[in-house]
Amino acid sequence: MGTMARRSKGDRTATTVRFPTEHFEQYRAEAHRQGLELSDYLALIAARAHNLPVPAYLNESQKEVLPVAV
């Protein structure tokens, strides 16, 4: 029996982002704490920071998300 396919996250754009080294571990740790991939966590906080709708695939995976201060 094969493995299950990953569910589509819809149309997205790939980019490369460089963070200050001293910030990166906090971002990675918070993504892990929330059970998210780092890219999904960053999409979540960017959407909230700009008062945009949170992507639907993130709403489905989030049962409890603590507010993010911007």
C-alpha angles and dihedrals in degrees: 000000000000129000122270116262118245113253115251117256092202130238111347137161122232119224140163117238128188118207129191105269091234091057100045099078092054091053092047093047094049092049089052092047090054092046093245136130110249092249091052092049091050091049089051096051093042091053092049093046090056097040091246125144113272108246111264094238088060094048088055093052097043117084095161124010121177116226115268116224113223 
